[in-house]
């Protein structure tokens, strides 16, 4: 069958790499793709905001399934338009994508369904936010209520930082959510669902802060590993029973069943798992480590999800190995990244046993150059986090990219736990 993949980042490169391995795939298209994705798909120019043009392309190329990678087209309702045109889609409706598109929507759903999460207040103005701050201690969490590419969250240690975060959010039209600060360790849980059947799809631990030791501003993600051992089988079951299942039941009861991949960001507190936030798509760079571990046919799973047949499928099979990815970013990220730096050494890195997924890259004058904040995700397998980390960083050393930087401690929490146990 012919498949269209929407997106251009490292997540989409990982999806293209895995989809291309499916015996059921005839032809893979990507819009707009990137030079890495072009190794597995025909990259095409499509305005994904022009739903009529996307449908016309799908009809012309006999597309049987559209896989929507990023969150913005989901929130914009591209999936709804495609389904209305008779085309199968992997990804939720615009109404269901509100789980990511509106933090206020999600928090209100949690309150109605009794889902454990941080105490919160939604505010629609800076003045309202300043008053609401009085009801919270420090640190306090300030979130923009909308899509922010993983960077719309401020953990304010002081009142001044909280007020500054509110001022930034309300510099233009918008709204915000103020939350209590939850103590514990974060983990990500992925659930495949067709709106009826719920299937666990692996765990990971992301590293959001830009600097070693989890310091500096939040980013879209500087690295990740999978599985996250801190999310034990017992805690995973607790999270599914108290957070995921009630969420999906509430969505279905409201007439907006969720279909696709549901990504739950969890805080593992002393009282048990609590929901930090939902994403309505694969995470980036979590997708890279999940795809490297996945043994099942991704296309089969996605098509069954899109067609409501997930309950007929065998559970997804993952390797027992650990996968770890290190993001190489352009200097200046997460602020203004340095563009255009030349990149070499990918073949040498992959000769070390890693897989290099491209994110912010393009071809200029015949050379691969940086074209974004996060540029590469160097991903490797090992029989432990320590082994996977060593393999990934050995590959990173082969990358020749003078304008890039990376964290040197991806996986540090789990490695510290392992060392302490021995």
Tab-separated table of C-alpha atoms in Angstrom, residues 50-277:
chain	number	residue	atom	x	y	z
A	50	UNK	CA	-4.487	23.162	2.740
A	51	UNK	CA	-6.612	20.113	3.481
A	52	UNK	CA	-8.151	20.031	0.013
A	53	UNK	CA	-4.696	19.864	-1.583
A	54	UNK	CA	-3.607	17.053	0.764
A	55	UNK	CA	-6.754	15.046	-0.045
A	56	UNK	CA	-6.220	15.608	-3.771
A	57	UNK	CA	-2.647	14.346	-3.463
A	58	UNK	CA	-3.824	11.250	-1.590
A	59	UNK	CA	-6.433	10.462	-4.249
A	60	UNK	CA	-3.940	10.987	-7.086
A	61	UNK	CA	-1.246	8.799	-5.474
A	62	UNK	CA	-3.708	6.190	-4.166
A	63	UNK	CA	-2.681	6.732	-0.545
A	64	UNK	CA	-4.175	4.068	1.740
A	65	UNK	CA	-2.943	5.546	5.041
A	66	UNK	CA	-1.799	8.966	6.207
A	67	UNK	CA	0.463	9.091	9.271
A	68	UNK	CA	0.447	12.518	10.922
A	69	UNK	CA	3.640	13.021	12.906
A	70	UNK	CA	3.523	16.553	14.407
A	71	UNK	CA	0.895	17.965	16.728
A	72	UNK	CA	-0.054	21.126	14.794
A	73	UNK	CA	-1.794	19.373	11.844
A	74	UNK	CA	-3.671	17.155	14.330
A	75	UNK	CA	-4.966	20.146	16.271
A	76	UNK	CA	-5.779	21.831	12.938
A	77	UNK	CA	-8.075	18.937	12.022
A	78	UNK	CA	-6.182	17.465	9.077
A	79	UNK	CA	-7.155	13.990	10.251
A	80	UNK	CA	-10.850	14.918	10.262
A	81	UNK	CA	-10.670	16.246	6.698
A	82	UNK	CA	-8.858	13.153	5.428
A	83	UNK	CA	-11.290	10.769	7.115
A	84	UNK	CA	-14.191	12.729	5.650
A	85	UNK	CA	-12.564	12.107	2.266
A	86	UNK	CA	-12.495	8.365	2.895
A	87	UNK	CA	-8.761	8.153	3.678
A	88	UNK	CA	-7.498	6.210	6.710
A	89	UNK	CA	-5.478	8.263	9.193
A	90	UNK	CA	-3.158	7.399	12.051
A	91	UNK	CA	-3.766	10.215	14.517
A	92	UNK	CA	-6.643	11.651	16.514
A	93	UNK	CA	-9.392	14.043	15.505
A	94	UNK	CA	-9.013	17.755	16.251
A	95	UNK	CA	-11.451	17.393	19.147
A	96	UNK	CA	-9.466	14.520	20.658
A	97	UNK	CA	-6.144	16.289	20.014
A	98	UNK	CA	-7.264	18.917	22.517
A	99	UNK	CA	-5.605	16.626	25.059
A	100	UNK	CA	-2.391	18.208	23.786
A	101	UNK	CA	-3.688	21.376	22.193
A	102	UNK	CA	-5.290	22.747	25.356
A	103	UNK	CA	-3.831	22.172	28.798
A	104	UNK	CA	-6.985	23.662	30.283
A	105	UNK	CA	-9.116	21.082	28.453
A	106	UNK	CA	-7.002	18.252	29.831
A	107	UNK	CA	-6.952	19.568	33.383
A	108	UNK	CA	-10.724	20.005	33.389
A	109	UNK	CA	-11.143	16.450	32.075
A	110	UNK	CA	-8.874	15.203	34.887
A	111	UNK	CA	-10.966	17.047	37.447
A	112	UNK	CA	-14.203	15.544	36.098
A	113	UNK	CA	-12.834	12.013	35.870
A	114	UNK	CA	-10.902	12.023	39.141
A	115	UNK	CA	-7.554	11.531	37.397
A	116	UNK	CA	-4.549	12.220	39.663
A	117	UNK	CA	-2.734	15.360	38.533
A	118	UNK	CA	-1.345	18.572	39.990
A	119	UNK	CA	-3.730	21.079	41.559
A	120	UNK	CA	-4.302	23.840	39.015
A	121	UNK	CA	-6.019	27.087	38.089
A	122	UNK	CA	-6.745	28.260	34.542
A	123	UNK	CA	-6.345	32.010	33.968
A	124	UNK	CA	-7.216	34.233	31.026
A	125	UNK	CA	-5.262	37.381	31.891
A	126	UNK	CA	-2.042	38.437	33.566
A	127	UNK	CA	-3.970	40.174	36.335
A	128	UNK	CA	-5.988	37.022	37.006
A	129	UNK	CA	-2.767	35.020	37.040
A	130	UNK	CA	-1.097	37.294	39.571
A	131	UNK	CA	-4.031	36.854	41.936
A	132	UNK	CA	-4.047	33.079	41.413
A	133	UNK	CA	-0.343	32.852	42.264
A	134	UNK	CA	-1.191	33.718	45.859
A	135	UNK	CA	-2.800	30.301	46.216
A	136	UNK	CA	0.389	28.391	45.329
A	137	UNK	CA	3.700	27.855	47.038
A	138	UNK	CA	7.126	27.857	45.402
A	139	UNK	CA	8.298	26.482	43.113
A	140	UNK	CA	5.234	26.843	40.918
A	141	UNK	CA	4.594	25.690	37.358
A	142	UNK	CA	3.362	28.116	34.686
A	143	UNK	CA	2.141	26.664	31.381
A	144	UNK	CA	0.982	28.374	28.221
A	145	UNK	CA	-2.403	26.867	27.322
A	146	UNK	CA	-1.621	25.819	23.784
A	147	UNK	CA	0.976	24.194	21.553
A	148	UNK	CA	4.494	25.260	22.479
A	149	UNK	CA	6.777	22.561	20.993
A	150	UNK	CA	7.687	21.301	24.446
A	151	UNK	CA	8.973	24.702	25.572
A	152	UNK	CA	5.880	26.447	26.959
A	153	UNK	CA	6.485	25.431	30.576
A	154	UNK	CA	8.246	27.430	33.288
A	155	UNK	CA	9.103	25.957	36.681
A	156	UNK	CA	9.411	29.195	38.640
A	157	UNK	CA	11.552	29.053	41.785
A	158	UNK	CA	10.664	32.616	42.778
A	159	UNK	CA	7.610	34.858	42.611
A	160	UNK	CA	9.506	37.124	40.205
A	161	UNK	CA	10.128	34.227	37.793
A	162	UNK	CA	6.453	33.267	37.936
A	163	UNK	CA	5.356	36.831	37.199
A	164	UNK	CA	7.841	37.024	34.325
A	165	UNK	CA	6.451	33.798	32.839
A	166	UNK	CA	2.901	35.143	33.043
A	167	UNK	CA	3.970	38.421	31.431
A	168	UNK	CA	5.541	36.498	28.537
A	169	UNK	CA	2.406	34.389	27.994
A	170	UNK	CA	0.077	37.376	28.110
A	171	UNK	CA	2.255	39.616	25.936
A	172	UNK	CA	-0.273	38.610	23.283
A	173	UNK	CA	-3.654	36.915	23.332
A	174	UNK	CA	-3.717	33.637	25.201
A	175	UNK	CA	-4.417	31.829	28.441
A	176	UNK	CA	-2.358	29.945	30.994
A	177	UNK	CA	-2.514	27.176	33.545
A	178	UNK	CA	-0.879	27.571	36.951
A	179	UNK	CA	-0.054	24.304	38.708
A	180	UNK	CA	1.421	23.120	41.948
A	181	UNK	CA	4.926	21.718	41.637
A	182	UNK	CA	4.973	17.925	41.840
A	183	UNK	CA	7.946	16.198	43.437
A	184	UNK	CA	9.259	12.954	41.989
A	185	UNK	CA	10.816	11.585	38.828
A	186	UNK	CA	9.342	11.943	35.374
A	187	UNK	CA	8.665	9.115	32.936
A	188	UNK	CA	6.784	8.811	29.658
A	189	UNK	CA	4.240	6.092	28.923
A	190	UNK	CA	2.942	5.438	25.399
A	191	UNK	CA	-0.427	3.878	24.643
A	192	UNK	CA	-1.698	2.731	21.265
A	193	UNK	CA	-5.488	2.977	21.031
A	194	UNK	CA	-8.204	2.885	18.392
A	195	UNK	CA	-10.713	4.473	20.759
A	196	UNK	CA	-11.828	1.120	22.150
A	197	UNK	CA	-8.757	-1.092	22.641
A	198	UNK	CA	-5.859	0.133	24.764
A	199	UNK	CA	-2.375	-1.348	24.191
A	200	UNK	CA	0.804	-0.312	26.062
A	201	UNK	CA	3.488	0.800	23.612
A	202	UNK	CA	6.607	1.222	25.722
A	203	UNK	CA	8.080	3.734	28.122
A	204	UNK	CA	10.913	6.245	28.015
A	205	UNK	CA	12.593	8.944	30.028
A	206	UNK	CA	13.201	12.252	28.273
A	207	UNK	CA	15.769	14.928	29.186
A	208	UNK	CA	14.075	18.287	28.649
A	209	UNK	CA	16.612	20.706	30.105
A	210	UNK	CA	19.311	21.971	27.770
A	211	UNK	CA	22.255	21.369	30.102
A	212	UNK	CA	23.931	18.495	31.915
A	213	UNK	CA	22.412	17.604	35.264
A	214	UNK	CA	19.020	18.835	34.037
A	215	UNK	CA	20.006	22.501	34.158
A	216	UNK	CA	19.015	25.460	32.015
A	217	UNK	CA	15.827	26.168	30.076
A	218	UNK	CA	13.384	23.566	28.787
A	219	UNK	CA	13.803	22.316	25.243
A	220	UNK	CA	11.886	19.992	22.963
A	221	UNK	CA	14.122	17.210	24.314
A	222	UNK	CA	17.910	16.720	24.405
A	223	UNK	CA	17.869	12.929	24.628
A	224	UNK	CA	15.954	9.928	25.904
A	225	UNK	CA	16.226	6.249	26.682
A	226	UNK	CA	13.768	3.348	26.640
A	227	UNK	CA	12.502	1.488	28.539
A	228	UNK	CA	12.320	3.649	31.672
A	229	UNK	CA	13.026	1.147	34.445
A	230	UNK	CA	11.819	3.665	37.031
A	231	UNK	CA	8.316	3.102	35.627
A	232	UNK	CA	8.048	-0.411	37.045
A	233	UNK	CA	5.384	-2.841	35.802
A	234	UNK	CA	3.403	-2.111	38.978
A	235	UNK	CA	3.577	1.651	38.455
A	236	UNK	CA	2.702	1.234	34.765
A	237	UNK	CA	-0.427	-0.724	35.686
A	238	UNK	CA	-1.333	1.950	38.242
A	239	UNK	CA	-0.926	4.668	35.606
A	240	UNK	CA	-3.057	2.792	33.081
A	241	UNK	CA	-5.798	2.061	35.621
A	242	UNK	CA	-5.938	5.496	37.270
A	243	UNK	CA	-4.922	7.837	34.421
A	244	UNK	CA	-5.017	6.378	30.895
A	245	UNK	CA	-8.149	4.206	31.016
A	246	UNK	CA	-10.309	6.875	32.730
A	247	UNK	CA	-9.098	9.457	30.197
A	248	UNK	CA	-10.026	7.298	27.205
A	249	UNK	CA	-13.360	6.401	28.799
A	250	UNK	CA	-14.164	10.074	29.432
A	251	UNK	CA	-13.226	11.000	25.865
A	252	UNK	CA	-15.426	8.239	24.450
A	253	UNK	CA	-18.309	9.254	26.731
A	254	UNK	CA	-17.986	12.830	25.452
A	255	UNK	CA	-18.276	11.591	21.858
A	256	UNK	CA	-14.635	12.315	20.993
A	257	UNK	CA	-12.851	8.935	21.159
A	258	UNK	CA	-9.082	9.117	20.891
A	259	UNK	CA	-7.382	7.105	18.126
A	260	UNK	CA	-3.623	7.011	17.605
A	261	UNK	CA	-0.717	7.138	20.018
A	262	UNK	CA	-1.359	8.737	23.403
A	263	UNK	CA	1.772	9.926	25.173
A	264	UNK	CA	1.368	10.452	28.918
A	265	UNK	CA	3.999	12.490	30.722
A	266	UNK	CA	3.938	11.167	34.284
A	267	UNK	CA	5.370	12.285	37.603
A	268	UNK	CA	6.136	9.349	39.872
A	269	UNK	CA	5.253	10.807	43.256
A	270	UNK	CA	5.155	9.220	46.701
A	271	UNK	CA	1.387	8.908	46.277
A	272	UNK	CA	1.772	7.140	42.929
A	273	UNK	CA	1.843	8.268	39.276
A	274	UNK	CA	0.279	11.627	38.474
A	275	UNK	CA	-0.362	13.111	35.046
A	276	UNK	CA	1.827	16.034	34.033
A	277	UNK	CA	0.488	16.381	30.499
